[in-house]
Amino acid sequence: MDILEHPVFQSMERYIQHGQTTCRDHCIRVSYLTYRICRRMGWNSREAARAALLHDLFLYDWHTHGKLTGERFHGFTHPRTAMNNAEKYFHVTEDQKNMILRHMWPLTPIPPATKEGMALCLADKACSLAEVGAGVREAQWFGKLSHTLR
C-alpha cells in the first residue's frame, strides 16, 4: 500500500503506456501477474511484486519524450530512470533494483540476476502484448491467464 497510495505512483495515471492502458495500470497488472507466477513457483512473490509496481516509474510520456528531449531510446534507457526514481521515492532492496534495471531483457543485454526478476520480465512482456491487443481480447486473455495461475 505504501507504493500504491503514494502520489508519485498515482501520477503515472497521467501517462499512457500501451494502447489505452495507463502506466499505473500497466504496473499494477505486471505486479499482479509477477506475484502470481512467483507465488505459484514458491519464489519471493512480495519482493517481485514490489519491483514490478516500480518497473516503469520513469514519470514521463514516452510517446513524446524523444521529440522533447532528443533522447530517442526509451526502451533502453527507461529502466535506469525507473530505478533511480524508485530509489528516490521508496525503500527498494538490491534485488528490487536489479529487477527494475533489467526488466527489459533481452532488449537490454544483461538478464535479471534472480528468478523473480525473470518472472517480472515475462509478466511485463505478456501484459504489454495484451495491452497492445486491447479491447475484449485483452480482458478475456488476462482473465484466462490469471485463472490458469490460481
mmCIF file with all atom_site columns, N, CA, C and O in Angstrom, residues 80-131:
data_model
loop_
_atom_site.group_PDB
_atom_site.id
_atom_site.type_symbol
_atom_site.label_atom_id
_atom_site.label_alt_id
_atom_site.label_comp_id
_atom_site.label_asym_id
_atom_site.label_entity_id
_atom_site.label_seq_id
_atom_site.pdbx_PDB_ins_code
_atom_site.Cartn_x
_atom_site.Cartn_y
_atom_site.Cartn_z
_atom_site.occupancy
_atom_site.B_iso_or_equiv
_atom_site.pdbx_formal_charge
_atom_site.auth_seq_id
_atom_site.auth_comp_id
_atom_site.auth_asym_id
_atom_site.auth_atom_id
_atom_site.pdbx_PDB_model_num
ATOM 1   N N  . ARG A 1 80  ? 16.776 2.439   -16.112 1.00 0.00 ? 80  ARG A N  1
ATOM 2   C CA . ARG A 1 80  ? 17.621 3.166   -15.150 1.00 0.00 ? 80  ARG A CA 1
ATOM 3   C C  . ARG A 1 80  ? 16.867 4.362   -14.559 1.00 0.00 ? 80  ARG A C  1
ATOM 4   O O  . ARG A 1 80  ? 16.951 4.630   -13.368 1.00 0.00 ? 80  ARG A O  1
ATOM 5   N N  . THR A 1 81  ? 16.100 5.059   -15.394 1.00 0.00 ? 81  THR A N  1
ATOM 6   C CA . THR A 1 81  ? 15.298 6.178   -14.886 1.00 0.00 ? 81  THR A CA 1
ATOM 7   C C  . THR A 1 81  ? 14.303 5.681   -13.850 1.00 0.00 ? 81  THR A C  1
ATOM 8   O O  . THR A 1 81  ? 14.147 6.289   -12.781 1.00 0.00 ? 81  THR A O  1
ATOM 9   N N  . ALA A 1 82  ? 13.642 4.573   -14.138 1.00 0.00 ? 82  ALA A N  1
ATOM 10  C CA . ALA A 1 82  ? 12.677 3.997   -13.196 1.00 0.00 ? 82  ALA A CA 1
ATOM 11  C C  . ALA A 1 82  ? 13.364 3.579   -11.899 1.00 0.00 ? 82  ALA A C  1
ATOM 12  O O  . ALA A 1 82  ? 12.840 3.813   -10.806 1.00 0.00 ? 82  ALA A O  1
ATOM 13  N N  . MET A 1 83  ? 14.526 2.960   -12.010 1.00 0.00 ? 83  MET A N  1
ATOM 14  C CA . MET A 1 83  ? 15.250 2.534   -10.810 1.00 0.00 ? 83  MET A CA 1
ATOM 15  C C  . MET A 1 83  ? 15.674 3.741   -9.977  1.00 0.00 ? 83  MET A C  1
ATOM 16  O O  . MET A 1 83  ? 15.529 3.749   -8.748  1.00 0.00 ? 83  MET A O  1
ATOM 17  N N  . ASN A 1 84  ? 16.175 4.787   -10.623 1.00 0.00 ? 84  ASN A N  1
ATOM 18  C CA . ASN A 1 84  ? 16.571 5.995   -9.890  1.00 0.00 ? 84  ASN A CA 1
ATOM 19  C C  . ASN A 1 84  ? 15.369 6.614   -9.182  1.00 0.00 ? 84  ASN A C  1
ATOM 20  O O  . ASN A 1 84  ? 15.478 7.054   -8.029  1.00 0.00 ? 84  ASN A O  1
ATOM 21  N N  . ASN A 1 85  ? 14.222 6.663   -9.859  1.00 0.00 ? 85  ASN A N  1
ATOM 22  C CA . ASN A 1 85  ? 13.015 7.204   -9.226  1.00 0.00 ? 85  ASN A CA 1
ATOM 23  C C  . ASN A 1 85  ? 12.544 6.311   -8.084  1.00 0.00 ? 85  ASN A C  1
ATOM 24  O O  . ASN A 1 85  ? 12.111 6.814   -7.042  1.00 0.00 ? 85  ASN A O  1
ATOM 25  N N  . ALA A 1 86  ? 12.634 5.007   -8.268  1.00 0.00 ? 86  ALA A N  1
ATOM 26  C CA . ALA A 1 86  ? 12.232 4.084   -7.204  1.00 0.00 ? 86  ALA A CA 1
ATOM 27  C C  . ALA A 1 86  ? 13.089 4.312   -5.958  1.00 0.00 ? 86  ALA A C  1
ATOM 28  O O  . ALA A 1 86  ? 12.578 4.361   -4.835  1.00 0.00 ? 86  ALA A O  1
ATOM 29  N N  . GLU A 1 87  ? 14.395 4.478   -6.153  1.00 0.00 ? 87  GLU A N  1
ATOM 30  C CA . GLU A 1 87  ? 15.300 4.755   -5.031  1.00 0.00 ? 87  GLU A CA 1
ATOM 31  C C  . GLU A 1 87  ? 14.984 6.094   -4.370  1.00 0.00 ? 87  GLU A C  1
ATOM 32  O O  . GLU A 1 87  ? 15.100 6.233   -3.152  1.00 0.00 ? 87  GLU A O  1
ATOM 33  N N  . LYS A 1 88  ? 14.596 7.059   -5.171  1.00 0.00 ? 88  LYS A N  1
ATOM 34  C CA . LYS A 1 88  ? 14.325 8.401   -4.664  1.00 0.00 ? 88  LYS A CA 1
ATOM 35  C C  . LYS A 1 88  ? 13.068 8.437   -3.788  1.00 0.00 ? 88  LYS A C  1
ATOM 36  O O  . LYS A 1 88  ? 13.046 9.117   -2.757  1.00 0.00 ? 88  LYS A O  1
ATOM 37  N N  . TYR A 1 89  ? 12.029 7.699   -4.194  1.00 0.00 ? 89  TYR A N  1
ATOM 38  C CA . TYR A 1 89  ? 10.738 7.819   -3.528  1.00 0.00 ? 89  TYR A CA 1
ATOM 39  C C  . TYR A 1 89  ? 10.361 6.654   -2.615  1.00 0.00 ? 89  TYR A C  1
ATOM 40  O O  . TYR A 1 89  ? 9.443  6.787   -1.806  1.00 0.00 ? 89  TYR A O  1
ATOM 41  N N  . PHE A 1 90  ? 11.050 5.528   -2.723  1.00 0.00 ? 90  PHE A N  1
ATOM 42  C CA . PHE A 1 90  ? 10.667 4.339   -1.966  1.00 0.00 ? 90  PHE A CA 1
ATOM 43  C C  . PHE A 1 90  ? 11.896 3.622   -1.426  1.00 0.00 ? 90  PHE A C  1
ATOM 44  O O  . PHE A 1 90  ? 13.000 3.807   -1.926  1.00 0.00 ? 90  PHE A O  1
ATOM 45  N N  . HIS A 1 91  ? 11.658 2.775   -0.443  1.00 0.00 ? 91  HIS A N  1
ATOM 46  C CA . HIS A 1 91  ? 12.720 1.885   0.021   1.00 0.00 ? 91  HIS A CA 1
ATOM 47  C C  . HIS A 1 91  ? 12.725 0.677   -0.911  1.00 0.00 ? 91  HIS A C  1
ATOM 48  O O  . HIS A 1 91  ? 11.728 -0.039  -1.001  1.00 0.00 ? 91  HIS A O  1
ATOM 49  N N  . VAL A 1 92  ? 13.833 0.480   -1.622  1.00 0.00 ? 92  VAL A N  1
ATOM 50  C CA . VAL A 1 92  ? 13.949 -0.662  -2.520  1.00 0.00 ? 92  VAL A CA 1
ATOM 51  C C  . VAL A 1 92  ? 15.207 -1.456  -2.173  1.00 0.00 ? 92  VAL A C  1
ATOM 52  O O  . VAL A 1 92  ? 16.247 -0.871  -1.857  1.00 0.00 ? 92  VAL A O  1
ATOM 53  N N  . THR A 1 93  ? 15.088 -2.763  -2.229  1.00 0.00 ? 93  THR A N  1
ATOM 54  C CA . THR A 1 93  ? 16.219 -3.639  -1.937  1.00 0.00 ? 93  THR A CA 1
ATOM 55  C C  . THR A 1 93  ? 17.123 -3.738  -3.166  1.00 0.00 ? 93  THR A C  1
ATOM 56  O O  . THR A 1 93  ? 16.744 -3.333  -4.274  1.00 0.00 ? 93  THR A O  1
ATOM 57  N N  . GLU A 1 94  ? 18.292 -4.317  -2.970  1.00 0.00 ? 94  GLU A N  1
ATOM 58  C CA . GLU A 1 94  ? 19.217 -4.519  -4.097  1.00 0.00 ? 94  GLU A CA 1
ATOM 59  C C  . GLU A 1 94  ? 18.592 -5.429  -5.151  1.00 0.00 ? 94  GLU A C  1
ATOM 60  O O  . GLU A 1 94  ? 18.737 -5.176  -6.345  1.00 0.00 ? 94  GLU A O  1
ATOM 61  N N  . ASP A 1 95  ? 17.895 -6.482  -4.719  1.00 0.00 ? 95  ASP A N  1
ATOM 62  C CA . ASP A 1 95  ? 17.237 -7.371  -5.688  1.00 0.00 ? 95  ASP A CA 1
ATOM 63  C C  . ASP A 1 95  ? 16.151 -6.630  -6.463  1.00 0.00 ? 95  ASP A C  1
ATOM 64  O O  . ASP A 1 95  ? 16.002 -6.821  -7.677  1.00 0.00 ? 95  ASP A O  1
ATOM 65  N N  . GLN A 1 96  ? 15.398 -5.766  -5.784  1.00 0.00 ? 96  GLN A N  1
ATOM 66  C CA . GLN A 1 96  ? 14.365 -4.990  -6.475  1.00 0.00 ? 96  GLN A CA 1
ATOM 67  C C  . GLN A 1 96  ? 14.998 -4.037  -7.490  1.00 0.00 ? 96  GLN A C  1
ATOM 68  O O  . GLN A 1 96  ? 14.507 -3.903  -8.609  1.00 0.00 ? 96  GLN A O  1
ATOM 69  N N  . LYS A 1 97  ? 16.089 -3.406  -7.112  1.00 0.00 ? 97  LYS A N  1
ATOM 70  C CA . LYS A 1 97  ? 16.795 -2.518  -8.049  1.00 0.00 ? 97  LYS A CA 1
ATOM 71  C C  . LYS A 1 97  ? 17.228 -3.301  -9.289  1.00 0.00 ? 97  LYS A C  1
ATOM 72  O O  . LYS A 1 97  ? 17.076 -2.826  -10.415 1.00 0.00 ? 97  LYS A O  1
ATOM 73  N N  . ASN A 1 98  ? 17.762 -4.498  -9.080  1.00 0.00 ? 98  ASN A N  1
ATOM 74  C CA . ASN A 1 98  ? 18.202 -5.321  -10.190 1.00 0.00 ? 98  ASN A CA 1
ATOM 75  C C  . ASN A 1 98  ? 17.026 -5.696  -11.088 1.00 0.00 ? 98  ASN A C  1
ATOM 76  O O  . ASN A 1 98  ? 17.134 -5.651  -12.312 1.00 0.00 ? 98  ASN A O  1
ATOM 77  N N  . MET A 1 99  ? 15.894 -6.059  -10.489 1.00 0.00 ? 99  MET A N  1
ATOM 78  C CA . MET A 1 99  ? 14.717 -6.431  -11.276 1.00 0.00 ? 99  MET A CA 1
ATOM 79  C C  . MET A 1 99  ? 14.225 -5.257  -12.122 1.00 0.00 ? 99  MET A C  1
ATOM 80  O O  . MET A 1 99  ? 13.875 -5.431  -13.291 1.00 0.00 ? 99  MET A O  1
ATOM 81  N N  . ILE A 1 100 ? 14.191 -4.074  -11.537 1.00 0.00 ? 100 ILE A N  1
ATOM 82  C CA . ILE A 1 100 ? 13.750 -2.880  -12.262 1.00 0.00 ? 100 ILE A CA 1
ATOM 83  C C  . ILE A 1 100 ? 14.732 -2.560  -13.393 1.00 0.00 ? 100 ILE A C  1
ATOM 84  O O  . ILE A 1 100 ? 14.343 -2.337  -14.538 1.00 0.00 ? 100 ILE A O  1
ATOM 85  N N  . LEU A 1 101 ? 16.000 -2.560  -13.069 1.00 0.00 ? 101 LEU A N  1
ATOM 86  C CA . LEU A 1 101 ? 17.039 -2.186  -14.033 1.00 0.00 ? 101 LEU A CA 1
ATOM 87  C C  . LEU A 1 101 ? 17.100 -3.146  -15.216 1.00 0.00 ? 101 LEU A C  1
ATOM 88  O O  . LEU A 1 101 ? 17.383 -2.738  -16.344 1.00 0.00 ? 101 LEU A O  1
ATOM 89  N N  . ARG A 1 102 ? 16.783 -4.416  -14.994 1.00 0.00 ? 102 ARG A N  1
ATOM 90  C CA . ARG A 1 102 ? 16.966 -5.414  -16.050 1.00 0.00 ? 102 ARG A CA 1
ATOM 91  C C  . ARG A 1 102 ? 15.660 -5.967  -16.622 1.00 0.00 ? 102 ARG A C  1
ATOM 92  O O  . ARG A 1 102 ? 15.670 -6.968  -17.329 1.00 0.00 ? 102 ARG A O  1
ATOM 93  N N  . HIS A 1 103 ? 14.540 -5.299  -16.360 1.00 0.00 ? 103 HIS A N  1
ATOM 94  C CA . HIS A 1 103 ? 13.254 -5.849  -16.790 1.00 0.00 ? 103 HIS A CA 1
ATOM 95  C C  . HIS A 1 103 ? 13.053 -5.832  -18.303 1.00 0.00 ? 103 HIS A C  1
ATOM 96  O O  . HIS A 1 103 ? 12.165 -6.508  -18.807 1.00 0.00 ? 103 HIS A O  1
ATOM 97  N N  . MET A 1 104 ? 13.859 -5.118  -19.038 1.00 0.00 ? 104 MET A N  1
ATOM 98  C CA . MET A 1 104 ? 13.699 -5.068  -20.494 1.00 0.00 ? 104 MET A CA 1
ATOM 99  C C  . MET A 1 104 ? 14.524 -6.125  -21.232 1.00 0.00 ? 104 MET A C  1
ATOM 100 O O  . MET A 1 104 ? 14.536 -6.152  -22.458 1.00 0.00 ? 104 MET A O  1
ATOM 101 N N  . TRP A 1 105 ? 15.189 -6.994  -20.510 1.00 0.00 ? 105 TRP A N  1
ATOM 102 C CA . TRP A 1 105 ? 15.928 -8.070  -21.155 1.00 0.00 ? 105 TRP A CA 1
ATOM 103 C C  . TRP A 1 105 ? 14.962 -8.902  -21.995 1.00 0.00 ? 105 TRP A C  1
ATOM 104 O O  . TRP A 1 105 ? 13.840 -9.125  -21.578 1.00 0.00 ? 105 TRP A O  1
ATOM 105 N N  . PRO A 1 106 ? 15.279 -9.280  -23.211 1.00 0.00 ? 106 PRO A N  1
ATOM 106 C CA . PRO A 1 106 ? 16.585 -9.252  -23.858 1.00 0.00 ? 106 PRO A CA 1
ATOM 107 C C  . PRO A 1 106 ? 16.876 -7.990  -24.678 1.00 0.00 ? 106 PRO A C  1
ATOM 108 O O  . PRO A 1 106 ? 17.912 -7.927  -25.338 1.00 0.00 ? 106 PRO A O  1
ATOM 109 N N  . LEU A 1 107 ? 16.004 -6.992  -24.660 1.00 0.00 ? 107 LEU A N  1
ATOM 110 C CA . LEU A 1 107 ? 16.308 -5.744  -25.370 1.00 0.00 ? 107 LEU A CA 1
ATOM 111 C C  . LEU A 1 107 ? 17.577 -5.124  -24.799 1.00 0.00 ? 107 LEU A C  1
ATOM 112 O O  . LEU A 1 107 ? 18.421 -4.624  -25.534 1.00 0.00 ? 107 LEU A O  1
ATOM 113 N N  . THR A 1 108 ? 17.694 -5.145  -23.478 1.00 0.00 ? 108 THR A N  1
ATOM 114 C CA . THR A 1 108 ? 18.935 -4.715  -22.836 1.00 0.00 ? 108 THR A CA 1
ATOM 115 C C  . THR A 1 108 ? 19.789 -5.970  -22.630 1.00 0.00 ? 108 THR A C  1
ATOM 116 O O  . THR A 1 108 ? 19.251 -7.065  -22.471 1.00 0.00 ? 108 THR A O  1
ATOM 117 N N  . PRO A 1 109 ? 21.118 -5.844  -22.634 1.00 0.00 ? 109 PRO A N  1
ATOM 118 C CA . PRO A 1 109 ? 21.970 -7.034  -22.766 1.00 0.00 ? 109 PRO A CA 1
ATOM 119 C C  . PRO A 1 109 ? 22.109 -7.945  -21.545 1.00 0.00 ? 109 PRO A C  1
ATOM 120 O O  . PRO A 1 109 ? 22.401 -9.120  -21.707 1.00 0.00 ? 109 PRO A O  1
ATOM 121 N N  . ILE A 1 110 ? 21.891 -7.450  -20.348 1.00 0.00 ? 110 ILE A N  1
ATOM 122 C CA . ILE A 1 110 ? 22.164 -8.262  -19.167 1.00 0.00 ? 110 ILE A CA 1
ATOM 123 C C  . ILE A 1 110 ? 20.838 -8.744  -18.564 1.00 0.00 ? 110 ILE A C  1
ATOM 124 O O  . ILE A 1 110 ? 19.965 -7.928  -18.246 1.00 0.00 ? 110 ILE A O  1
ATOM 125 N N  . PRO A 1 111 ? 20.679 -10.056 -18.395 1.00 0.00 ? 111 PRO A N  1
ATOM 126 C CA . PRO A 1 111 ? 19.428 -10.575 -17.829 1.00 0.00 ? 111 PRO A CA 1
ATOM 127 C C  . PRO A 1 111 ? 19.333 -10.302 -16.328 1.00 0.00 ? 111 PRO A C  1
ATOM 128 O O  . PRO A 1 111 ? 20.331 -9.991  -15.675 1.00 0.00 ? 111 PRO A O  1
ATOM 129 N N  . PRO A 1 112 ? 18.133 -10.433 -15.775 1.00 0.00 ? 112 PRO A N  1
ATOM 130 C CA . PRO A 1 112 ? 17.966 -10.269 -14.331 1.00 0.00 ? 112 PRO A CA 1
ATOM 131 C C  . PRO A 1 112 ? 18.815 -11.287 -13.570 1.00 0.00 ? 112 PRO A C  1
ATOM 132 O O  . PRO A 1 112 ? 19.061 -12.395 -14.062 1.00 0.00 ? 112 PRO A O  1
ATOM 133 N N  . ALA A 1 113 ? 19.216 -10.917 -12.362 1.00 0.00 ? 113 ALA A N  1
ATOM 134 C CA . ALA A 1 113 ? 20.074 -11.786 -11.550 1.00 0.00 ? 113 ALA A CA 1
ATOM 135 C C  . ALA A 1 113 ? 19.275 -12.851 -10.800 1.00 0.00 ? 113 ALA A C  1
ATOM 136 O O  . ALA A 1 113 ? 19.865 -13.810 -10.306 1.00 0.00 ? 113 ALA A O  1
ATOM 137 N N  . THR A 1 114 ? 17.953 -12.695 -10.722 1.00 0.00 ? 114 THR A N  1
ATOM 138 C CA . THR A 1 114 ? 17.141 -13.629 -9.934  1.00 0.00 ? 114 THR A CA 1
ATOM 139 C C  . THR A 1 114 ? 16.012 -14.216 -10.774 1.00 0.00 ? 114 THR A C  1
ATOM 140 O O  . THR A 1 114 ? 15.609 -13.645 -11.789 1.00 0.00 ? 114 THR A O  1
ATOM 141 N N  . LYS A 1 115 ? 15.501 -15.342 -10.310 1.00 0.00 ? 115 LYS A N  1
ATOM 142 C CA . LYS A 1 115 ? 14.348 -15.940 -10.998 1.00 0.00 ? 115 LYS A CA 1
ATOM 143 C C  . LYS A 1 115 ? 13.121 -15.046 -10.860 1.00 0.00 ? 115 LYS A C  1
ATOM 144 O O  . LYS A 1 115 ? 12.305 -14.977 -11.771 1.00 0.00 ? 115 LYS A O  1
ATOM 145 N N  . GLU A 1 116 ? 12.996 -14.313 -9.769  1.00 0.00 ? 116 GLU A N  1
ATOM 146 C CA . GLU A 1 116 ? 11.897 -13.360 -9.609  1.00 0.00 ? 116 GLU A CA 1
ATOM 147 C C  . GLU A 1 116 ? 11.994 -12.253 -10.660 1.00 0.00 ? 116 GLU A C  1
ATOM 148 O O  . GLU A 1 116 ? 10.987 -11.806 -11.209 1.00 0.00 ? 116 GLU A O  1
ATOM 149 N N  . GLY A 1 117 ? 13.222 -11.814 -10.941 1.00 0.00 ? 117 GLY A N  1
ATOM 150 C CA . GLY A 1 117 ? 13.434 -10.812 -11.980 1.00 0.00 ? 117 GLY A CA 1
ATOM 151 C C  . GLY A 1 117 ? 13.058 -11.334 -13.359 1.00 0.00 ? 117 GLY A C  1
ATOM 152 O O  . GLY A 1 117 ? 12.503 -10.596 -14.179 1.00 0.00 ? 117 GLY A O  1
ATOM 153 N N  . MET A 1 118 ? 13.329 -12.595 -13.592 1.00 0.00 ? 118 MET A N  1
ATOM 154 C CA . MET A 1 118 ? 12.936 -13.195 -14.873 1.00 0.00 ? 118 MET A CA 1
ATOM 155 C C  . MET A 1 118 ? 11.411 -13.288 -14.959 1.00 0.00 ? 118 MET A C  1
ATOM 156 O O  . MET A 1 118 ? 10.832 -13.049 -16.028 1.00 0.00 ? 118 MET A O  1
ATOM 157 N N  . ALA A 1 119 ? 10.746 -13.600 -13.851 1.00 0.00 ? 119 ALA A N  1
ATOM 158 C CA . ALA A 1 119 ? 9.282  -13.634 -13.830 1.00 0.00 ? 119 ALA A CA 1
ATOM 159 C C  . ALA A 1 119 ? 8.727  -12.252 -14.162 1.00 0.00 ? 119 ALA A C  1
ATOM 160 O O  . ALA A 1 119 ? 7.756  -12.126 -14.922 1.00 0.00 ? 119 ALA A O  1
ATOM 161 N N  . LEU A 1 120 ? 9.345  -11.195 -13.625 1.00 0.00 ? 120 LEU A N  1
ATOM 162 C CA . LEU A 1 120 ? 8.911  -9.830  -13.937 1.00 0.00 ? 120 LEU A CA 1
ATOM 163 C C  . LEU A 1 120 ? 9.078  -9.557  -15.435 1.00 0.00 ? 120 LEU A C  1
ATOM 164 O O  . LEU A 1 120 ? 8.185  -8.996  -16.071 1.00 0.00 ? 120 LEU A O  1
ATOM 165 N N  . CYS A 1 121 ? 10.212 -9.958  -16.014 1.00 0.00 ? 121 CYS A N  1
ATOM 166 C CA . CYS A 1 121 ? 10.431 -9.777  -17.468 1.00 0.00 ? 121 CYS A CA 1
ATOM 167 C C  . CYS A 1 121 ? 9.305  -10.429 -18.259 1.00 0.00 ? 121 CYS A C  1
ATOM 168 O O  . CYS A 1 121 ? 8.740  -9.813  -19.171 1.00 0.00 ? 121 CYS A O  1
ATOM 169 N N  . LEU A 1 122 ? 8.992  -11.661 -17.928 1.00 0.00 ? 122 LEU A N  1
ATOM 170 C CA . LEU A 1 122 ? 7.971  -12.400 -18.665 1.00 0.00 ? 122 LEU A CA 1
ATOM 171 C C  . LEU A 1 122 ? 6.588  -11.790 -18.467 1.00 0.00 ? 122 LEU A C  1
ATOM 172 O O  . LEU A 1 122 ? 5.819  -11.654 -19.423 1.00 0.00 ? 122 LEU A O  1
ATOM 173 N N  . ALA A 1 123 ? 6.279  -11.399 -17.235 1.00 0.00 ? 123 ALA A N  1
ATOM 174 C CA . ALA A 1 123 ? 4.972  -10.785 -16.956 1.00 0.00 ? 123 ALA A CA 1
ATOM 175 C C  . ALA A 1 123 ? 4.836  -9.458  -17.693 1.00 0.00 ? 123 ALA A C  1
ATOM 176 O O  . ALA A 1 123 ? 3.766  -9.146  -18.231 1.00 0.00 ? 123 ALA A O  1
ATOM 177 N N  . ASP A 1 124 ? 5.909  -8.684  -17.736 1.00 0.00 ? 124 ASP A N  1
ATOM 178 C CA . ASP A 1 124 ? 5.885  -7.399  -18.442 1.00 0.00 ? 124 ASP A CA 1
ATOM 179 C C  . ASP A 1 124 ? 5.614  -7.607  -19.928 1.00 0.00 ? 124 ASP A C  1
ATOM 180 O O  . ASP A 1 124 ? 4.786  -6.907  -20.519 1.00 0.00 ? 124 ASP A O  1
ATOM 181 N N  . LYS A 1 125 ? 6.281  -8.582  -20.534 1.00 0.00 ? 125 LYS A N  1
ATOM 182 C CA . LYS A 1 125 ? 6.056  -8.836  -21.952 1.00 0.00 ? 125 LYS A CA 1
ATOM 183 C C  . LYS A 1 125 ? 4.635  -9.329  -22.211 1.00 0.00 ? 125 LYS A C  1
ATOM 184 O O  . LYS A 1 125 ? 3.981  -8.895  -23.159 1.00 0.00 ? 125 LYS A O  1
ATOM 185 N N  . ALA A 1 126 ? 4.146  -10.221 -21.361 1.00 0.00 ? 126 ALA A N  1
ATOM 186 C CA . ALA A 1 126 ? 2.792  -10.757 -21.531 1.00 0.00 ? 126 ALA A CA 1
ATOM 187 C C  . ALA A 1 126 ? 1.747  -9.651  -21.399 1.00 0.00 ? 126 ALA A C  1
ATOM 188 O O  . ALA A 1 126 ? 0.828  -9.539  -22.224 1.00 0.00 ? 126 ALA A O  1
ATOM 189 N N  . CYS A 1 127 ? 1.880  -8.823  -20.377 1.00 0.00 ? 127 CYS A N  1
ATOM 190 C CA . CYS A 1 127 ? 0.913  -7.732  -20.180 1.00 0.00 ? 127 CYS A CA 1
ATOM 191 C C  . CYS A 1 127 ? 1.005  -6.715  -21.310 1.00 0.00 ? 127 CYS A C  1
ATOM 192 O O  . CYS A 1 127 ? -0.016 -6.212  -21.782 1.00 0.00 ? 127 CYS A O  1
ATOM 193 N N  . SER A 1 128 ? 2.207  -6.409  -21.755 1.00 0.00 ? 128 SER A N  1
ATOM 194 C CA . SER A 1 128 ? 2.379  -5.454  -22.850 1.00 0.00 ? 128 SER A CA 1
ATOM 195 C C  . SER A 1 128 ? 1.699  -5.943  -24.120 1.00 0.00 ? 128 SER A C  1
ATOM 196 O O  . SER A 1 128 ? 1.011  -5.171  -24.799 1.00 0.00 ? 128 SER A O  1
ATOM 197 N N  . LEU A 1 129 ? 1.875  -7.217  -24.441 1.00 0.00 ? 129 LEU A N  1
ATOM 198 C CA . LEU A 1 129 ? 1.218  -7.781  -25.620 1.00 0.00 ? 129 LEU A CA 1
ATOM 199 C C  . LEU A 1 129 ? -0.294 -7.702  -25.497 1.00 0.00 ? 129 LEU A C  1
ATOM 200 O O  . LEU A 1 129 ? -0.990 -7.342  -26.452 1.00 0.00 ? 129 LEU A O  1
ATOM 201 N N  . ALA A 1 130 ? -0.809 -8.028  -24.335 1.00 0.00 ? 130 ALA A N  1
ATOM 202 C CA . ALA A 1 130 ? -2.255 -7.970  -24.117 1.00 0.00 ? 130 ALA A CA 1
ATOM 203 C C  . ALA A 1 130 ? -2.766 -6.538  -24.224 1.00 0.00 ? 130 ALA A C  1
ATOM 204 O O  . ALA A 1 130 ? -3.828 -6.295  -24.800 1.00 0.00 ? 130 ALA A O  1
ATOM 205 N N  . GLU A 1 131 ? -2.020 -5.588  -23.684 1.00 0.00 ? 131 GLU A N  1
ATOM 206 C CA . GLU A 1 131 ? -2.453 -4.189  -23.719 1.00 0.00 ? 131 GLU A CA 1
ATOM 207 C C  . GLU A 1 131 ? -2.431 -3.620  -25.130 1.00 0.00 ? 131 GLU A C  1
ATOM 208 O O  . GLU A 1 131 ? -3.327 -2.860  -25.505 1.00 0.00 ? 131 GLU A O  1
#
